[in-house]
Coordinates of C-alpha atoms and ligand atoms in Angstrom, one line a residue:
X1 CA -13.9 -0.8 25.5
X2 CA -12.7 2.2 23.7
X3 CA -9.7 1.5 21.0
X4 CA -7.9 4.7 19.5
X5 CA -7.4 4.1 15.6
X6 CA -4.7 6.6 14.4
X7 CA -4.7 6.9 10.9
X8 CA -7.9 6.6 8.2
X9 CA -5.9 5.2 4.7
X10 CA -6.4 1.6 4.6
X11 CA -6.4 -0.1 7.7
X12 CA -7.4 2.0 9.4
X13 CA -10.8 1.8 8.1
X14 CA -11.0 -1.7 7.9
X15 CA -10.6 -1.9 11.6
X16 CA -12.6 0.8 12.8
X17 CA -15.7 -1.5 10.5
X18 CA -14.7 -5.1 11.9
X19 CA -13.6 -3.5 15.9
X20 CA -17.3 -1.6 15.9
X21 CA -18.9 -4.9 14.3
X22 CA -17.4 -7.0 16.9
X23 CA -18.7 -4.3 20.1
X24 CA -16.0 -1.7 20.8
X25 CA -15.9 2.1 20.5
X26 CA -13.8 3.4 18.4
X27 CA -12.2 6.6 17.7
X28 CA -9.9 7.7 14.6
X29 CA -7.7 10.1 14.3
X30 CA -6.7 11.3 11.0
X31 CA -3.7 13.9 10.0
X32 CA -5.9 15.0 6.6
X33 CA -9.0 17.4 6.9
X34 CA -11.2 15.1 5.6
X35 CA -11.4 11.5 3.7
X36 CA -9.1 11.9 0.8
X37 CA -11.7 11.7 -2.8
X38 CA -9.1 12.7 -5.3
X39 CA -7.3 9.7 -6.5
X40 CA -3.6 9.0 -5.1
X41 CA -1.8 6.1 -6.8
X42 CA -3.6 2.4 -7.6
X43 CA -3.2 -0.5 -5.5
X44 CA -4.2 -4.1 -5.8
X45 CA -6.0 -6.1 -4.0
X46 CA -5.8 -9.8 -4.1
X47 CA -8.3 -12.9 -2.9
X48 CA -8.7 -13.0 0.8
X49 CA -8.6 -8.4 0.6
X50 CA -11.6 -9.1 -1.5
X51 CA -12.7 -11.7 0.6
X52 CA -12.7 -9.3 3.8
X53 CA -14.3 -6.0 1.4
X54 CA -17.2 -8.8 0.5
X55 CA -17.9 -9.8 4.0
X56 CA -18.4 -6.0 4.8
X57 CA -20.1 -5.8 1.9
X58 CA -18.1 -3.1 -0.2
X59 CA -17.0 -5.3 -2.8
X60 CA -19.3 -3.9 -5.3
X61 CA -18.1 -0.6 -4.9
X62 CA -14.3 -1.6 -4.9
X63 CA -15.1 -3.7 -8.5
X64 CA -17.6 0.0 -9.5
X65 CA -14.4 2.1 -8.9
X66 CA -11.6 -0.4 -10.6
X67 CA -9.4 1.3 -12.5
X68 CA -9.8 -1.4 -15.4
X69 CA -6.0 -1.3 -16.2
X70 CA -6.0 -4.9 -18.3
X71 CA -3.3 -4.2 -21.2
X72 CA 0.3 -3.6 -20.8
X73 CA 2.6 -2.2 -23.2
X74 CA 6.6 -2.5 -22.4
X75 CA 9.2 -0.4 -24.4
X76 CA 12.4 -2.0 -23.3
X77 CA 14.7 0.5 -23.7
X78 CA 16.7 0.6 -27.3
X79 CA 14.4 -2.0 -29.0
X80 CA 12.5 -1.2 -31.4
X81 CA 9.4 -2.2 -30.8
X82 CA 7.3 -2.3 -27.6
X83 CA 6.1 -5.6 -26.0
X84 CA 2.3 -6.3 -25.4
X85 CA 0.9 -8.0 -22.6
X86 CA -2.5 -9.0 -21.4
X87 CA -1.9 -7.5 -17.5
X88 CA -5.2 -9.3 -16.5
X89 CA -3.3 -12.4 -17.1
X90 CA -0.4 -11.9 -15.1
X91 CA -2.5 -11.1 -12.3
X92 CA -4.6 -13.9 -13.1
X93 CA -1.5 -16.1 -12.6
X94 CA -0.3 -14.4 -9.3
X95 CA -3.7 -14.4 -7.6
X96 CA -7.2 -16.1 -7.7
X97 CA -8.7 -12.5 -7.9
X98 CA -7.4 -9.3 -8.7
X99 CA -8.5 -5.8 -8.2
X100 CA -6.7 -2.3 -8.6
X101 CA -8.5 0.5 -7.2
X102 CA -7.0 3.8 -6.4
X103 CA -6.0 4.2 -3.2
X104 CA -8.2 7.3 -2.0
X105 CA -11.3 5.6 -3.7
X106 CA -10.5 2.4 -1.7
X107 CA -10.3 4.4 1.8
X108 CA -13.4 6.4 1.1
X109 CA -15.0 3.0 0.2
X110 CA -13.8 1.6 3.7
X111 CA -14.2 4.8 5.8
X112 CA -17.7 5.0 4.2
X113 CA -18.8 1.6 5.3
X114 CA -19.0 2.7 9.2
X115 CA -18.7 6.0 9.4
X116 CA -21.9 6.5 11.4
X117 CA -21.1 4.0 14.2
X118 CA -17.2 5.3 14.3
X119 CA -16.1 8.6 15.6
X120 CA -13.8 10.8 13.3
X121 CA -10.9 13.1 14.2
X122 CA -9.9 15.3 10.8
X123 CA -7.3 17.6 10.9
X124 CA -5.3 15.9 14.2
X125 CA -2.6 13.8 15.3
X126 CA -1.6 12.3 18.2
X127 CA 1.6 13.5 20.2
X128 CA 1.8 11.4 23.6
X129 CA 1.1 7.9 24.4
X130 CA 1.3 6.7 27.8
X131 CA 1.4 3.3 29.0
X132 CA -1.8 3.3 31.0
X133 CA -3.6 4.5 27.5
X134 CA -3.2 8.4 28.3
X135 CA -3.6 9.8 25.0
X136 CA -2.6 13.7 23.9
X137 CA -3.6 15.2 20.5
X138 CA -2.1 18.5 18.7
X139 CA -6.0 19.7 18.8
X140 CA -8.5 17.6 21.0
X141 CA -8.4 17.5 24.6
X142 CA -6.5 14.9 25.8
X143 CA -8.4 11.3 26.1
X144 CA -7.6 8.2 28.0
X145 CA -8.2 4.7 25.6
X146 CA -8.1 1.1 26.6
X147 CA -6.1 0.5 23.6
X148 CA -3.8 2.5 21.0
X149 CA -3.7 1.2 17.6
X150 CA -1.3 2.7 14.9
X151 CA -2.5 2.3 11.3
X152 CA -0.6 5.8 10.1
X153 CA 1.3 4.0 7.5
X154 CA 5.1 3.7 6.7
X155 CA 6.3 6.9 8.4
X156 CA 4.1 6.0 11.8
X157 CA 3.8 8.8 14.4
X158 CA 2.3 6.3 16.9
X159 CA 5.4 4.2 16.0
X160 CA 8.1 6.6 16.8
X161 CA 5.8 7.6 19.8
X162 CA 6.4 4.0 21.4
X163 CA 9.2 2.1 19.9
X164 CA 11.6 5.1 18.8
X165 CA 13.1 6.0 15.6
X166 CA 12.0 5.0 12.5
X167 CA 15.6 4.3 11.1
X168 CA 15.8 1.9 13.9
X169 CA 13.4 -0.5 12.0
X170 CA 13.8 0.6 8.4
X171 CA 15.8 -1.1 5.6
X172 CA 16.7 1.3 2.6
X173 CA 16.1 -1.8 -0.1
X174 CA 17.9 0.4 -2.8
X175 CA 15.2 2.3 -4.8
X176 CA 13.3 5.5 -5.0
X177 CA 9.4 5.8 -6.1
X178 CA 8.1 8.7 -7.1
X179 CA 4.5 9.2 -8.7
X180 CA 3.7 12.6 -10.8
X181 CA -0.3 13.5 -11.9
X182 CA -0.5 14.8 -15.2
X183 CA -3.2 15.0 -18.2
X184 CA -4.4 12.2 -19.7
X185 CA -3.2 13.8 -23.0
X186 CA -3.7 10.7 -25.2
X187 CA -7.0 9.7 -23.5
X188 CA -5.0 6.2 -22.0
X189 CA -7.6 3.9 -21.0
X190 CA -7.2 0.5 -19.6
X191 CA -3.9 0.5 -20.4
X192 CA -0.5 0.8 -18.3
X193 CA 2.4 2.3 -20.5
X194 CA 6.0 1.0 -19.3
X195 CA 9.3 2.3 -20.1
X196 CA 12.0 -0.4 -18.6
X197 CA 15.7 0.5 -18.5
X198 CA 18.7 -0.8 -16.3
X199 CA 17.6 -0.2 -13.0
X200 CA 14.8 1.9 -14.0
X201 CA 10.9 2.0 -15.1
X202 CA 8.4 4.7 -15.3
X203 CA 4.8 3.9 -16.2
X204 CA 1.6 5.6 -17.0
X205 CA -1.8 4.6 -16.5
X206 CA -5.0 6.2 -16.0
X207 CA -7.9 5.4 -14.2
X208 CA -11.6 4.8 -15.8
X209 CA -13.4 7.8 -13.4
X210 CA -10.1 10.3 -13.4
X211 CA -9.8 12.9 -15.7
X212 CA -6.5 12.8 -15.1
X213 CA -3.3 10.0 -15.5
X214 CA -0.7 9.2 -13.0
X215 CA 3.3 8.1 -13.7
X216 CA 4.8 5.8 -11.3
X217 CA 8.6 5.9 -11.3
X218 CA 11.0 3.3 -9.8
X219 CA 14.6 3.8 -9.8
X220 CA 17.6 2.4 -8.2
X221 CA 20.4 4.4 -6.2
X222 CA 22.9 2.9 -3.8
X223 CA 22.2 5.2 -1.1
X224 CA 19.1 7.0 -0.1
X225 CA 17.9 10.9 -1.4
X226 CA 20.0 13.0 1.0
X227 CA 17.7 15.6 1.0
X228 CA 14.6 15.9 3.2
X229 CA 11.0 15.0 2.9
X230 CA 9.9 17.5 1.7
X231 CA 12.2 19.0 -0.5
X232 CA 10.4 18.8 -3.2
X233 CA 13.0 20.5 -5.9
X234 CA 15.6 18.3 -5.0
X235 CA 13.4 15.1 -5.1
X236 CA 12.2 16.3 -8.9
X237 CA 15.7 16.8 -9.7
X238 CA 16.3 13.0 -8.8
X239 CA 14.0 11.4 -11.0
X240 CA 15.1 13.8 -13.8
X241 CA 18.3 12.6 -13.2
X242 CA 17.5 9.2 -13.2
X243 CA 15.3 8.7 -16.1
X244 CA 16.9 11.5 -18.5
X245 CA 17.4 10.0 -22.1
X246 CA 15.4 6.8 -21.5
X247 CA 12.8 7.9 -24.6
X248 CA 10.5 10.6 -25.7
X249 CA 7.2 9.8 -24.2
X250 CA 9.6 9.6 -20.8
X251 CA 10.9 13.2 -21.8
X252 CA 7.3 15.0 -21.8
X253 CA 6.2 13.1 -18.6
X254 CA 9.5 14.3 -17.3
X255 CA 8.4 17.9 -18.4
X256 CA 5.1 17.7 -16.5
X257 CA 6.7 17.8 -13.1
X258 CA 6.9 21.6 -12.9
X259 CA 3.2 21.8 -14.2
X260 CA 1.7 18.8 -11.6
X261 CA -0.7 19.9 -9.0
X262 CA 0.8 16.2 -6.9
X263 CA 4.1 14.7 -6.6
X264 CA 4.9 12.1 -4.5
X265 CA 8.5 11.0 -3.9
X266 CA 9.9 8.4 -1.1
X267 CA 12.6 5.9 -0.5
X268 CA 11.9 2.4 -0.4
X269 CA 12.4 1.1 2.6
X270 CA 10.8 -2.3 4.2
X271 CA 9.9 -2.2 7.6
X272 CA 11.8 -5.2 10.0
X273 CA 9.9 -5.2 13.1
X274 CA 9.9 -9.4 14.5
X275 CA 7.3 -7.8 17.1
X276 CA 5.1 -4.6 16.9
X277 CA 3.3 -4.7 20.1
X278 CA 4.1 -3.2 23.2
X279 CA 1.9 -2.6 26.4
X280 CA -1.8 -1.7 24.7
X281 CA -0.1 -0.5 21.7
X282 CA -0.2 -2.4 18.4
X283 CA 0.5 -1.4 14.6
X284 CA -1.6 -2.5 11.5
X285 CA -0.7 -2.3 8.1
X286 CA 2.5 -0.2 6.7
X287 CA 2.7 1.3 9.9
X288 CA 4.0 -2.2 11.7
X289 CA 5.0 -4.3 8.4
X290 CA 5.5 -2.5 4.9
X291 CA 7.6 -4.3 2.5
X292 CA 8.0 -2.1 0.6
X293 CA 5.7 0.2 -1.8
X294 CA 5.0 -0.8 -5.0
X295 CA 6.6 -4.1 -4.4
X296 CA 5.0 -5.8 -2.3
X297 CA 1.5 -6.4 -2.1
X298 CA 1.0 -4.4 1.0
X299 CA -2.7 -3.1 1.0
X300 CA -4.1 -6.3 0.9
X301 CA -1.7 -7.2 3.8
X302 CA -2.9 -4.3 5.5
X303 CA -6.6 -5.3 4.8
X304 CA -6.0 -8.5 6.1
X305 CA -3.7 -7.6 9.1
X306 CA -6.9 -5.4 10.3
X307 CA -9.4 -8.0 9.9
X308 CA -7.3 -10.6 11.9
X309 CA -6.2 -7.7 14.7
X310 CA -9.7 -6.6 15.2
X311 CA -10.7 -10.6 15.1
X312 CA -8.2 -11.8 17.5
X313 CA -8.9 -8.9 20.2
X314 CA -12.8 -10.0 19.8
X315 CA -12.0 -13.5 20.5
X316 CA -9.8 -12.6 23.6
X317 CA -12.9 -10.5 24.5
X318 CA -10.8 -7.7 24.3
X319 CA -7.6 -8.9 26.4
X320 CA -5.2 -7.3 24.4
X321 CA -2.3 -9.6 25.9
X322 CA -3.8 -12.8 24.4
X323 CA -4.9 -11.0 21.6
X324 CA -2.0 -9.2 20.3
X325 CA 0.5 -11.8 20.3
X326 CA -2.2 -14.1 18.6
X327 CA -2.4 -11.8 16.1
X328 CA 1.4 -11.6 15.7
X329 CA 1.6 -15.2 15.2
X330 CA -1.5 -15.1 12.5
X331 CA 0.5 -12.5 10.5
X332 CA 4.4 -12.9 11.1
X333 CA 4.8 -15.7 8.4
X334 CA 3.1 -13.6 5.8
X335 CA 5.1 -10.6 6.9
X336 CA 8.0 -12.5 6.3
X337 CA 6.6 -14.0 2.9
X338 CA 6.2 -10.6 1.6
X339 CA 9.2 -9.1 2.2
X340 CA 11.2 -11.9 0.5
X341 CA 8.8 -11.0 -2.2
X342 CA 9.1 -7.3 -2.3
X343 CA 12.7 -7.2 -2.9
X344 CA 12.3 -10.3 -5.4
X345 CA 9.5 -7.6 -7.1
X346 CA 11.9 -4.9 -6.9
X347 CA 14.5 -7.1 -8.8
X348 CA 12.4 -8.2 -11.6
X349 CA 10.7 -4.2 -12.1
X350 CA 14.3 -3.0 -11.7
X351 CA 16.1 -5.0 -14.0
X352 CA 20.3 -4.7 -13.6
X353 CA 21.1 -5.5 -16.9
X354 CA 20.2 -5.1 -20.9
X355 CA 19.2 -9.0 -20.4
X356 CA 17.1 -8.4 -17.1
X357 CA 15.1 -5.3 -19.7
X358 CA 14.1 -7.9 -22.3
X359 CA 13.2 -10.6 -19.4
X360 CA 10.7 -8.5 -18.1
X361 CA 9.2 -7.5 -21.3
X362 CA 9.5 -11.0 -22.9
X363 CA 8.4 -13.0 -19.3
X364 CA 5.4 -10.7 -19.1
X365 CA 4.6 -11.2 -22.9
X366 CA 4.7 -15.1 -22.8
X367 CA 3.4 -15.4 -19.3
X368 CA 0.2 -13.5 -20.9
X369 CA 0.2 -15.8 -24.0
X370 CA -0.2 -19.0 -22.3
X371 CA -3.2 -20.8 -20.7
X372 CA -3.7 -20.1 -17.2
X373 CA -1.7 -23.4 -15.5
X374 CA 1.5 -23.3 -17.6
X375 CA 1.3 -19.0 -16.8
X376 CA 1.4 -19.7 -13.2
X377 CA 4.3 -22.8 -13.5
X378 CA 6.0 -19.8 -15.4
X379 CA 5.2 -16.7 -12.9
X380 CA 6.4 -19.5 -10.1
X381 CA 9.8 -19.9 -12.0
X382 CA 10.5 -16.1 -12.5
X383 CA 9.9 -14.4 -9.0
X384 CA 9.4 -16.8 -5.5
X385 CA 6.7 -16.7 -3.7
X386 CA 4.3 -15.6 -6.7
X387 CA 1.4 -16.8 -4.9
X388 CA 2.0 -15.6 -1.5
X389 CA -1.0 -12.9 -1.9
X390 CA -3.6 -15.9 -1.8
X391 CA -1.5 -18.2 1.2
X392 CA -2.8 -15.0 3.8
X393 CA -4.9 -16.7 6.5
X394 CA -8.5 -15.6 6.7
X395 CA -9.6 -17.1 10.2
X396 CA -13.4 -16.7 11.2
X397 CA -14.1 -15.0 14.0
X398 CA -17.2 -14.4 16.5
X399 CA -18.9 -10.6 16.6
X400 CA -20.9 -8.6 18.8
X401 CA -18.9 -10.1 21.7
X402 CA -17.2 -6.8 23.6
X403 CA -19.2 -5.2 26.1
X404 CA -18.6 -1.9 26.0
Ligands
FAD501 C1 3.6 5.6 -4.6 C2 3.1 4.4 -4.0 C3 2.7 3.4 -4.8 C4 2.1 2.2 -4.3 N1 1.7 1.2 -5.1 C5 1.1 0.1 -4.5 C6 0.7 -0.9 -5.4 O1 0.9 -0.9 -6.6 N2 0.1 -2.0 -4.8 C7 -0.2 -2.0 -3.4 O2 -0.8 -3.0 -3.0 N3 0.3 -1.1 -2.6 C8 0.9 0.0 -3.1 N4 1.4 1.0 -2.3 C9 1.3 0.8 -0.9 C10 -0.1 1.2 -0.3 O3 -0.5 2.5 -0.6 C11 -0.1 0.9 1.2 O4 0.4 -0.4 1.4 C12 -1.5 1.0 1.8 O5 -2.1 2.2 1.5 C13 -1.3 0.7 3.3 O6 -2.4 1.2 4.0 P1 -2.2 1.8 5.5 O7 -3.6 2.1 5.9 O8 -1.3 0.9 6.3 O9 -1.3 3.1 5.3 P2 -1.7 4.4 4.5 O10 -2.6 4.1 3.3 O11 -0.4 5.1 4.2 O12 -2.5 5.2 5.5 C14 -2.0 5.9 6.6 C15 -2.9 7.0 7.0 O13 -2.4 7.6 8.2 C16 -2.5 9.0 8.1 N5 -1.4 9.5 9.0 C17 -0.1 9.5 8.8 N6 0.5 10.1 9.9 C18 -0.5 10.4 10.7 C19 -0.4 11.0 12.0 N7 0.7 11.4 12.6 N8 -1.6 11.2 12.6 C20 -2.8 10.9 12.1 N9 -2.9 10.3 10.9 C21 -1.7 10.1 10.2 C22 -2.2 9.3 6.7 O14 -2.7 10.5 6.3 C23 -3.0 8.1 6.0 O15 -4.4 8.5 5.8 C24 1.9 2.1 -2.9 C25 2.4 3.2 -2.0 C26 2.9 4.3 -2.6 C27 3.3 5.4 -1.7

């Protein structure tokens, strides 16, 4: 059976490893040139993620490639002096295990882990989709597929392709992210620097292998950037807005975004879809359930949402009406789980008043000061479903069982 991946970040990967493990051919067609190397933002990865990268037998790599981030240090805005945490801790707390990587490392990990038994389309993108797996690309000749699978992240082509707009199943959950690349100027290792102010928080952390650091910024607004994707002025003038007179150290990241070779600057917006199947057309990862980035634990939920498609179509022996709706069920409480706790993330990181500041700083301090079991009761207390990263269903499933 020949499957069509469309996109190579995180998920897509993963399934192209466990769909060729399990018999099918498949294909992946990527937007980039070529597996992105240089760094992008970190992401975590909790228990059953590293569960899955163990099984195909990358976990080593993942740990190599950490980006050892274990202290935090808070600056709630107007105190006068910063708040440290152990971060490890706090992790520790919400998971079993806990790993930030970045997320180009972690793709290049994944991509590399079957690259010789998958085929690779760089530089392309698909642009039709018919119901009888008809496939058109902007470059390749077009292709007909047994299956479609979108794993091209929030902003989905293959998405839009078969269920329509995005807007249609986007929720605007009141914040902006943006991330800016800059020197590591004061050599910050293992740390993660946070500024916290009413309904806004930049941090800085680097990366043990980059030369280079990254800032993430969060920041409220009642309605969404009015400008487009990709104007880029307009989107630095937001976050100067926004974080302008929040302290020094936030004024010479602030003057780095003229200077940065990468910016990155989005919306945050969950995704609402109850089903995201149609026909032999299904979405992994942001691409059919994003909470929300930054917020909520959504590469692991891609991870996982790829082993358990490419398990469920191998049990169905490739019947993708049993095997998509199984796979729906597998996933749809977790989906739900995690969007209840993205915008439960986005409250605590976004605090709306002074009081919420000095929470976050003094929660994170005292979570980090006490023994593991009163730290979790405590995590549990402060944001719902702390835990849900662990609660994701890991079912086994049989390989080698598609004829091709
Ligand atoms: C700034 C930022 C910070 C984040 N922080 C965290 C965090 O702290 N923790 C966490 O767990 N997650 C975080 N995330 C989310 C995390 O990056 C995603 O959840 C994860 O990468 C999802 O993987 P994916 O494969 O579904 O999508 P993606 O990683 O987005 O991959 C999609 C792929 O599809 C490709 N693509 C897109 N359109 C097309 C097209 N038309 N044709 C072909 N290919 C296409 C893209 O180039 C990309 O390679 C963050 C995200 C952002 C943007």
């Amino acid at each position: 059976m020949r499957v069509l991946v469309s996109g190579a970040g995180v998920a897509g990967p993963v399934l192209a490893y466990w769909l060729t493990r399990h018999g099918f051919a498949v294909t992946v067609v990527e937007r980039a040139p070529a597996v992105r190397r240089t760094g992008g933002h970190a992401v975590d990865l909790f228990r059953p993620a590293l569960r899955i990268s163990a099984q195909m037998g990358v976990r080593a790599q993942i740990e190599e490639r950490a980006t050892g981030t274990r202290r935090l240090t808070v600056y709630p805005e107007g105190a006068a002096r910063p708040v440290r945490a152990d971060l490890s801790k706090i992790f520790g707390a919400a998971s079993d295990g806990h790993l930030e990587v970045m997320r180009d490392d972690l793709s290049a990990i994944y991509h590399d882990a079957a690259c010789d038994d998958v085929e690779y389309l760089f530089d392309d993108t698909v642009t039709a989709v018919g119901s009888d797996g008809a496939v058109r690309f902007e470059r390749a000749a077009p292709r007909r597929f047994d299956l479609v699978i979108g794993a091209d992240g929030l902003h989905s082509r293959v998405r839009r392709l078969v269920f329509g707009e995005e807007s249609r199943f986007t929720a605007f959950i009141g914040a902006h992210l943006a991330v800016l690349t800059l020197p590591n100027r004061d050599g910050l290792d293992g740390e993660l620097r946070m500024h916290v102010g009413v309904g806004r928080t930049a941090g800085l952390y680097g990366a043990r292998h980059l030369g280079d650091a990254r800032v993430l910024f969060l920041f409220r607004s009642a309605t969404p950037f009015a400008g487009g994707r990709h104007d880029v002025t307009r989107q630095k003038e937001a976050v100067r807005r926004a974080f302008g007179a929040l302290h020094p150290e936030v004024d010479r990241w602030l003057e780095e975004l003229d200077r940065t070779p990468a910016f990155y600057f989005d919306a945050i917006t969950q995704l609402r879809m109850d089903r995201w199947s149609r026909g032999r057309v299904t979405l992994v990862g942001d691409a059919g359930y994003c909470p929300g980035p930054a917020v909520g634990g959504s590469t692991s939920l891609a991870v996982v949402g790829a082993y358990v498609l490419a398990g469920e179509l191998a049990r169905a022996g490739g019947d993708h009406e049993r095997a998509y709706p199984a796979y729906e069920r597998v996933m749809a409480e977790h989906v739900r789980a995690s969007r209840a706790g993205g915008l439960s993330a986005a409250r605590t990181l976004l605090p709306a008043s002074r009081l919420g500041v000095r929470g976050l700083a003094e929660g994170a301090r005292l979570i980090s000061a006490l023994p593991a079991r009163p730290g979790r009761a405590l995590l549990r207390l402060a944001a719902r479903n702390s835990r849900r990263h662990d609660a994701l269903p890991l079912p086994d499933y049989p390989s080698g069982v598609v004829r091709n």
